Short mmCIF file of C-alpha atoms and ligand atoms in Angstrom, two decimals:
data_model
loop_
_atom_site.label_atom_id
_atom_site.label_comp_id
_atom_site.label_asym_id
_atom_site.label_seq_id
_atom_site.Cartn_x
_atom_site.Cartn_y
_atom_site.Cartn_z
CA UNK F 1336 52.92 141.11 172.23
CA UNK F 1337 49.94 140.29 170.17
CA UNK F 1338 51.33 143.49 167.83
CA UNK F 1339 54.76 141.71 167.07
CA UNK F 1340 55.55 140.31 164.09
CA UNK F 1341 59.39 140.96 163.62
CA UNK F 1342 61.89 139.96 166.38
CA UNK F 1343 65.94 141.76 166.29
CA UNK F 1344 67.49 139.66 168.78
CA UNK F 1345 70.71 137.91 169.60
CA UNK F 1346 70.96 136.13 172.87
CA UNK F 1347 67.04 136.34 173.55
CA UNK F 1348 66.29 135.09 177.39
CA UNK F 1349 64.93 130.93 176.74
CA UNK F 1350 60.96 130.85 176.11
CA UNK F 1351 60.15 134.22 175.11
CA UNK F 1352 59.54 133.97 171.21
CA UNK F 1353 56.09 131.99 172.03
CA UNK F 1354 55.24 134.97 173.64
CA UNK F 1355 54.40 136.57 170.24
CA UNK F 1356 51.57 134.73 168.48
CA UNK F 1357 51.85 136.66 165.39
CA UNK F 1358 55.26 136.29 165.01
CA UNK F 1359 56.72 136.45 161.37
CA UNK F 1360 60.02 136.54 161.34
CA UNK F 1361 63.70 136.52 163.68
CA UNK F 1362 66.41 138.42 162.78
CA UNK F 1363 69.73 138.11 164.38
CA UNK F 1364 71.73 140.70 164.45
CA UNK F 1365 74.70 138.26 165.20
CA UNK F 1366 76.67 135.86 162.22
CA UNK F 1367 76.03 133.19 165.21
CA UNK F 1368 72.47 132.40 166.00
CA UNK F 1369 73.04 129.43 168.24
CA UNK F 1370 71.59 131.83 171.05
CA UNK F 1371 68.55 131.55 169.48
CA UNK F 1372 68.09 127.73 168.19
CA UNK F 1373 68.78 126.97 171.85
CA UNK F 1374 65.41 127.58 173.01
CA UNK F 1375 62.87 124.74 173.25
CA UNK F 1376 60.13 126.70 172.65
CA UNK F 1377 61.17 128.62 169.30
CA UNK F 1378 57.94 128.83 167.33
CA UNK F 1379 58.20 126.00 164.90
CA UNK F 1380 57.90 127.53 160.87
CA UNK F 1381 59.37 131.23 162.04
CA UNK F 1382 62.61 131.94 159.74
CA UNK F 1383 65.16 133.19 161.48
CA UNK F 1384 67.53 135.25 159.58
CA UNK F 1385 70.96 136.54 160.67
CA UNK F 1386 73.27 139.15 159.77
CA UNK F 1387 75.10 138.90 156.67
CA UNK F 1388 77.07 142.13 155.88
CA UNK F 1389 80.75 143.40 154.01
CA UNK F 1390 81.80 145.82 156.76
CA UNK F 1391 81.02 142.35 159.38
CA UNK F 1392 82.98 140.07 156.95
CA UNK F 1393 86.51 142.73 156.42
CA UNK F 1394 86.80 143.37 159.76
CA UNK F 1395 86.76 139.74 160.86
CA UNK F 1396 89.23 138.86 157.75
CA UNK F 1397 91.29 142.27 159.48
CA UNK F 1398 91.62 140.45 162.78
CA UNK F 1399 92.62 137.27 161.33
CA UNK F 1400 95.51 138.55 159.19
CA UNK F 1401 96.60 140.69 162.01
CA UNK F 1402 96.75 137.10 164.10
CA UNK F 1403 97.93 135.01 161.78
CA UNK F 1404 101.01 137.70 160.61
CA UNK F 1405 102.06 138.61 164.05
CA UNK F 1406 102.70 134.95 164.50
CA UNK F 1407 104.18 134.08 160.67
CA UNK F 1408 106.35 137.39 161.21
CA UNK F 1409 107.57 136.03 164.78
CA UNK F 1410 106.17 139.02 166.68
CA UNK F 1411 106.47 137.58 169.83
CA UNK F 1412 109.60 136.23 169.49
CA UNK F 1413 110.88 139.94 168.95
CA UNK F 1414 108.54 141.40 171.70
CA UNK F 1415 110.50 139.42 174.33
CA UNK F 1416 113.63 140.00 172.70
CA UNK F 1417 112.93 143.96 173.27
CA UNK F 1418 112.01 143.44 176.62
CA UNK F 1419 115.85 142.25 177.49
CA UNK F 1420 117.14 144.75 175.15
CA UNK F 1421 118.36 141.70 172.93
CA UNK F 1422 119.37 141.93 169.37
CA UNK F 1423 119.08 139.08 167.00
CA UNK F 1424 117.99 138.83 163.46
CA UNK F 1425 115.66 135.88 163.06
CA UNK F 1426 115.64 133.87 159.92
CA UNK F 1427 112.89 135.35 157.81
CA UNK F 1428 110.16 132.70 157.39
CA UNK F 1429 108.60 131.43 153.95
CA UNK F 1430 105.10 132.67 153.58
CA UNK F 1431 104.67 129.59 151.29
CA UNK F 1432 105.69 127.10 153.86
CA UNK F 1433 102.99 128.21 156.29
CA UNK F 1434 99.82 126.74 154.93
CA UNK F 1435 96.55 127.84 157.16
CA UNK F 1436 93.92 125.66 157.55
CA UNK F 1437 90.27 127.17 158.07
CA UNK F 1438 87.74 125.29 159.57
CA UNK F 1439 84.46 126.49 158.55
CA UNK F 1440 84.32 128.04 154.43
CA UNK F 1441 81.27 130.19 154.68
CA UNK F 1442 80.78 133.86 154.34
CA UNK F 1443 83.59 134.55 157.23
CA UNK F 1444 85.94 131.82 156.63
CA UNK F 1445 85.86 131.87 152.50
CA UNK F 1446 86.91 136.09 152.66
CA UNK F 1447 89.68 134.89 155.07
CA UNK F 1448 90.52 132.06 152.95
CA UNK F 1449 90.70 133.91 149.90
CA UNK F 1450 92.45 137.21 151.65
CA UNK F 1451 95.37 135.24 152.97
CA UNK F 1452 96.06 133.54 150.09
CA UNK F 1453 96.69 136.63 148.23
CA UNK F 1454 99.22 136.98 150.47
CA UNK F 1455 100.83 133.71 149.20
CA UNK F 1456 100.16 131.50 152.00
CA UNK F 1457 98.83 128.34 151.08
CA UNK F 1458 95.22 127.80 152.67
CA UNK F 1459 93.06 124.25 153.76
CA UNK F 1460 89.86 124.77 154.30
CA UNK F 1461 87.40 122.84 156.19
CA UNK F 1462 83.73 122.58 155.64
CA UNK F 1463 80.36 120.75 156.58
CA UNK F 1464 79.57 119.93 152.63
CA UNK F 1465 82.50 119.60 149.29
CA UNK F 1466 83.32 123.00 148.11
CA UNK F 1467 85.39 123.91 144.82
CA UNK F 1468 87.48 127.55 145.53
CA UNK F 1469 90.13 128.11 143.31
CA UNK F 1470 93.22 128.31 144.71
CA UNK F 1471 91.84 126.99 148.14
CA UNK F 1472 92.50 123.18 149.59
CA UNK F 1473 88.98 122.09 150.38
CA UNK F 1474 87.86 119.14 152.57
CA UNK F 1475 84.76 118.50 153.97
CA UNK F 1476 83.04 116.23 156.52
CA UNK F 1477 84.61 114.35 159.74
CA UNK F 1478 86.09 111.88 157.82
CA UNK F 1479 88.70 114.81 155.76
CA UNK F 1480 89.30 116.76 158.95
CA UNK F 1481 92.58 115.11 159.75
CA UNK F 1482 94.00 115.07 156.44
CA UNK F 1483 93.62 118.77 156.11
CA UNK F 1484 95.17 119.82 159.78
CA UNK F 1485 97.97 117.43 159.07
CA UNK F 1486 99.64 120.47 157.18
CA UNK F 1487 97.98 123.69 159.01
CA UNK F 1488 100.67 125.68 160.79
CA UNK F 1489 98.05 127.86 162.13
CA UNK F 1490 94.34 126.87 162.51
CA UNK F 1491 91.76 128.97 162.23
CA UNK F 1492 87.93 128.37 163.81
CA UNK F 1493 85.30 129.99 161.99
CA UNK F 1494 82.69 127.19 162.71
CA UNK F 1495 78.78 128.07 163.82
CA UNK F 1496 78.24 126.06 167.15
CA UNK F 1497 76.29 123.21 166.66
CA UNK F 1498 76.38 119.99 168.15
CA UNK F 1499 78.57 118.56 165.92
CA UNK F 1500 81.49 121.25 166.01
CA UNK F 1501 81.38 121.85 169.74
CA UNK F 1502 84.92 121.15 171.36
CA UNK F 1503 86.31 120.40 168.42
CA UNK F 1504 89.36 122.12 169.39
CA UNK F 1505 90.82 119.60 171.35
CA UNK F 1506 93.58 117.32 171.90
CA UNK F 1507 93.10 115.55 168.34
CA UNK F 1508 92.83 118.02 166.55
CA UNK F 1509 95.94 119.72 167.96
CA UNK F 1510 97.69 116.58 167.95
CA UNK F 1511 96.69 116.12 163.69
CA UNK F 1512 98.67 119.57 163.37
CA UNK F 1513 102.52 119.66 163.00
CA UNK F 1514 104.20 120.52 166.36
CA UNK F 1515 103.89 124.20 166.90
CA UNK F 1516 101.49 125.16 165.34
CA UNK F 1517 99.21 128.57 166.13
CA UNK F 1518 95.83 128.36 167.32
CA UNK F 1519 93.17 131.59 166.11
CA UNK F 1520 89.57 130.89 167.55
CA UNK F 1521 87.13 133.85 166.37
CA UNK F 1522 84.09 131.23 166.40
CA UNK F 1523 82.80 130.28 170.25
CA UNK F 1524 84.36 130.11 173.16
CA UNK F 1525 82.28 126.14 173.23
CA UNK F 1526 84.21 125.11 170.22
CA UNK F 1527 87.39 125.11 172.42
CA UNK F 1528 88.40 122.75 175.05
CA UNK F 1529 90.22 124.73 177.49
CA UNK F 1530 92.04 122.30 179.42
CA UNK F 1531 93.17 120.71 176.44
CA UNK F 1532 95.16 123.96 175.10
CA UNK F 1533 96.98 124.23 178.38
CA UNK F 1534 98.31 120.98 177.56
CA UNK F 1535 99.34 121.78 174.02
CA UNK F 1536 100.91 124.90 174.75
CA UNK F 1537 102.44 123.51 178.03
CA UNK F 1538 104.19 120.19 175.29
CA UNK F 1539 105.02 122.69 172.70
CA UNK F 1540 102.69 120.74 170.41
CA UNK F 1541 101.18 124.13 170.23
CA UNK F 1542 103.13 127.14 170.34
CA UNK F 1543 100.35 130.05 171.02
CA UNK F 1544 96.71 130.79 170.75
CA UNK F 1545 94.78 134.23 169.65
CA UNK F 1546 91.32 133.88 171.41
CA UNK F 1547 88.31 136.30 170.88
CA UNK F 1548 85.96 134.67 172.22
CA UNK F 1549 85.25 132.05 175.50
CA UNK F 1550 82.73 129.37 176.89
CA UNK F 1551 82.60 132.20 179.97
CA UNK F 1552 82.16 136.00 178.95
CA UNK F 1553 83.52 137.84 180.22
CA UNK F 1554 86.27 135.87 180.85
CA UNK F 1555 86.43 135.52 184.87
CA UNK F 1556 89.06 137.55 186.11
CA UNK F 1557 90.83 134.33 187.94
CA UNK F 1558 90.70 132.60 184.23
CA UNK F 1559 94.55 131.31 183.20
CA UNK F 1560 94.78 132.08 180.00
CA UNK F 1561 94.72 135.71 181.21
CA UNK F 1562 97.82 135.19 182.12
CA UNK F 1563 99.51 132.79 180.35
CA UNK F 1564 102.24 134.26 178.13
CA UNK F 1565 101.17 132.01 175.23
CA UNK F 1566 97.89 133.42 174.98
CA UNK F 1567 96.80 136.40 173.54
CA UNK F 1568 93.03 137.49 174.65
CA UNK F 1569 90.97 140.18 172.90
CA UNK F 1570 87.26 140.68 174.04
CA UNK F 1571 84.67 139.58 171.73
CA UNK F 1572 85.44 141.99 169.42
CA UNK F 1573 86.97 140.44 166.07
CA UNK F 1574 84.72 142.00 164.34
CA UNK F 1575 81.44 144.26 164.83
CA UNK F 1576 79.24 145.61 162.16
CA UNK F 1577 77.96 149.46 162.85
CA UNK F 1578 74.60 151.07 162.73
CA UNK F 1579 75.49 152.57 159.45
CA UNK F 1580 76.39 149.37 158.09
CA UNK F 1581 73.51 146.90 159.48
CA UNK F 1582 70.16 148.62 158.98
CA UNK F 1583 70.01 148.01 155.48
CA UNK F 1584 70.06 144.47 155.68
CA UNK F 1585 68.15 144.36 158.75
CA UNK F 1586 65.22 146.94 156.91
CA UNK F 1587 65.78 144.64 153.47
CA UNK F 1588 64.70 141.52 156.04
CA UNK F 1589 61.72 143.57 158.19
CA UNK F 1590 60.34 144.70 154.30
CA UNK F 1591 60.53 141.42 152.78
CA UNK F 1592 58.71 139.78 156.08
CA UNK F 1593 55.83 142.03 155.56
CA UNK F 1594 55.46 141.94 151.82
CA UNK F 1595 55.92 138.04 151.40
CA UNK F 1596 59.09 138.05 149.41
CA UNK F 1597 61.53 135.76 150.02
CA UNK F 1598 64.24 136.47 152.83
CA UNK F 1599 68.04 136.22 152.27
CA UNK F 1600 70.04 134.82 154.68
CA UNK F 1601 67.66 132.21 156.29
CA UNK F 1602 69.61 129.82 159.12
CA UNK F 1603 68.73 126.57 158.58
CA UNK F 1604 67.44 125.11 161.94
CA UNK F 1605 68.03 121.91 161.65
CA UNK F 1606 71.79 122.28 160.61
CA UNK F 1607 72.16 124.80 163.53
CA UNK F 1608 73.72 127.91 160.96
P1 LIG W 462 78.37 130.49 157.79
O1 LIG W 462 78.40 131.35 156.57
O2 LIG W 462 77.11 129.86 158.19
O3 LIG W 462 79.50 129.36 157.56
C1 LIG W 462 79.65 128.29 158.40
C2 LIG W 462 80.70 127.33 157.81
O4 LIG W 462 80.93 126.28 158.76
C3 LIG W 462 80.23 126.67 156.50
O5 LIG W 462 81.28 126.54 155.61
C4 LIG W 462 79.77 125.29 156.99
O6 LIG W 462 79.89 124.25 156.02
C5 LIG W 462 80.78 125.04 158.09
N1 LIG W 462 80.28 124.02 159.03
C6 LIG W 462 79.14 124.04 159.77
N2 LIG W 462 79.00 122.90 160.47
C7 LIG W 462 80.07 122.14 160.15
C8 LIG W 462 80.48 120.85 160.51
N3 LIG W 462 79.77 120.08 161.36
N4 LIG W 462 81.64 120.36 159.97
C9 LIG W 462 82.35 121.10 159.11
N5 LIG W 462 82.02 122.35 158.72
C10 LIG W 462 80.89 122.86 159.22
O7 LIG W 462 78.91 131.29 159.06
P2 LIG W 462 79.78 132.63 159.09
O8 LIG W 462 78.94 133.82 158.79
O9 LIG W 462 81.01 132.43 158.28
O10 LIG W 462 80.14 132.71 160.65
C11 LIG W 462 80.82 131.65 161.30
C12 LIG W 462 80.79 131.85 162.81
O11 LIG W 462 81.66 132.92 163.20
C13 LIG W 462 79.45 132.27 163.41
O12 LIG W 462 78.59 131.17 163.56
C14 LIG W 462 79.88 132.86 164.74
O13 LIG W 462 79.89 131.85 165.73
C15 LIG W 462 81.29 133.34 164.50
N6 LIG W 462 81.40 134.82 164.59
C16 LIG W 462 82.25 135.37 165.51
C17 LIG W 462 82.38 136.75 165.57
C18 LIG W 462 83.34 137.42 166.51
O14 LIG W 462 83.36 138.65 166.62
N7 LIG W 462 84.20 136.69 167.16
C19 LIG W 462 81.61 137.57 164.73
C20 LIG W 462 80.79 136.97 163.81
C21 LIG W 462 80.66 135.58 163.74
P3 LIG W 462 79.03 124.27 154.65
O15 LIG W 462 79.62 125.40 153.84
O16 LIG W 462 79.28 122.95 154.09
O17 LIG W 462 77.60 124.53 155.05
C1 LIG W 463 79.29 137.63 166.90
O1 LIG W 463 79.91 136.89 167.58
C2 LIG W 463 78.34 137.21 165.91
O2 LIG W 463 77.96 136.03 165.88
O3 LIG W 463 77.93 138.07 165.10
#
């Protein structure tokens, strides 16, 4: 241990950093590092750095257009109607009339943003501090988070889990959305409260949910949204970076560390991301 000076972790087990008294740096090789802030013990004045990469960022902006178009293009609608061999041409919908709200504008949620709205949907986004995107709806702080879900037909979470954001997909928030609208959580299974999208989805204040990620994972096998026809459930896997993709970064980081330069991509501890 006494060797160590560069950490590549993600869900570490609680007290082991202060193992390493030479400890330099910690690089996560997750966006989320709230794994790692969790532990009491994290060596006060050790960066922490976390995974900031294109192939990371497209792939997560890939699963969110898939979610958000399957909905906006009524997929499910015409997945049941093929299941009782039914034929009926649904009104086509007006990509302008579905504005998406994004909670959370930073390296995830600002490619989304800015990749749906070529599309012509018209896109609220949500963050911590005020931003100025062109093209993009911006609001920022507690205070602004109603006003901007009081349009969002489909809500997007691409929040870092923090004390502040955790559960903050529940009933109000829901309820600050026009009636059936479309849930997409990509963030932390934490940031949702579970009981409180039954509910939606069971009043029709929300009319489905795409979740990738859960407070349990895997998700236990007696869970109900497994079987909820509402839901749709994918793994953890919205997006992944590959070995290909990640060891530059991750080398760029370990270099840096051990020549003194300044590190990109530094979490701030005390804001949790
Ligand atoms: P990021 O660049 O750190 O961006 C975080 C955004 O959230 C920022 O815009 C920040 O606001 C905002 N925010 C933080 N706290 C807030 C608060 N209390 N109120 C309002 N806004 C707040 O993070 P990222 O790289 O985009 O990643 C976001 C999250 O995605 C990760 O933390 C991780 O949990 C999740 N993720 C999931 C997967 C998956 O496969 N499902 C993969 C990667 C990441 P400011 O801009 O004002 O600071
Ligand atoms: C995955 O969830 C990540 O945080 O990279």
């Amino acid at each position: 241990p006494e060797k160590i000076e560069a950490i590549l972790t993600w869900k570490p087990p609680l007290g082991i950093m202060e193992k390493f008294p030479h400890l330099k740096g910690i690089i996560s090789f997750g966006a989320g590092v709230e794994e790692i802030l969790r532990d009491p013990q994290l060596p006060q004045n050790v960066p922490i750095v976390r995974i900031v990469e294109p192939c990371l960022t497209s792939r997560m902006t890939e699963y969110i257009l898939l979610a958000v178009l399957r909905f906006h293009r009524q997929a499910f609608q015409y997945q049941t109607f093929q299941k009782a061999r039914h034929w009926e041409p649904l009104p086509l919908p007006e990509t302008s009339s579905c504005t998406i709200g994004i909670l959370g504008l930073g390296v995830l949620g600002a490619d989304a943003a800015m990749k749906l709205k070529t599309l012509g949907f018209p896109i609220r986004g949500w963050s911590r501090t005020p931003k100025n995107i062109d093209g993009i709806e911006c609001f920022y702080g507690p205070d602004q988070l109603k006003l901007c879900l009081s349009k969002c037909r489909v809500l997007v979470c691409l929040l870092p889990l923090t004390p502040e954001t955790e559960g903050i997909l529940n009933r109000e928030t829901f309820s600050a959305m026009p009636k059936g609208g479309y849930l997409i959580n990509v963030a932390r299974g934490q940031h949702l409260v579970e009981t409180d999208l039954l509910e939606a989805l069971d009043s029709g204040q929300l009319s489905g949910a795409c979740l990738d990620v859960f407070s349990r994972e895997p998700l236990p096998e007696s869970h109900p949204f497994w079987s909820h026809p509402q839901i749709t459930i994918t793994p953890h896997v919205a997006t992944q970076t590959d070995n290909e993709y990640w060891t530059e970064p991750i080398v760029d980081a370990i270099r840096c560390l051990r020549d003194g330069l300044p590190l990109k991509n530094v979490v701030n501890c005390e804001q949790g991301y």
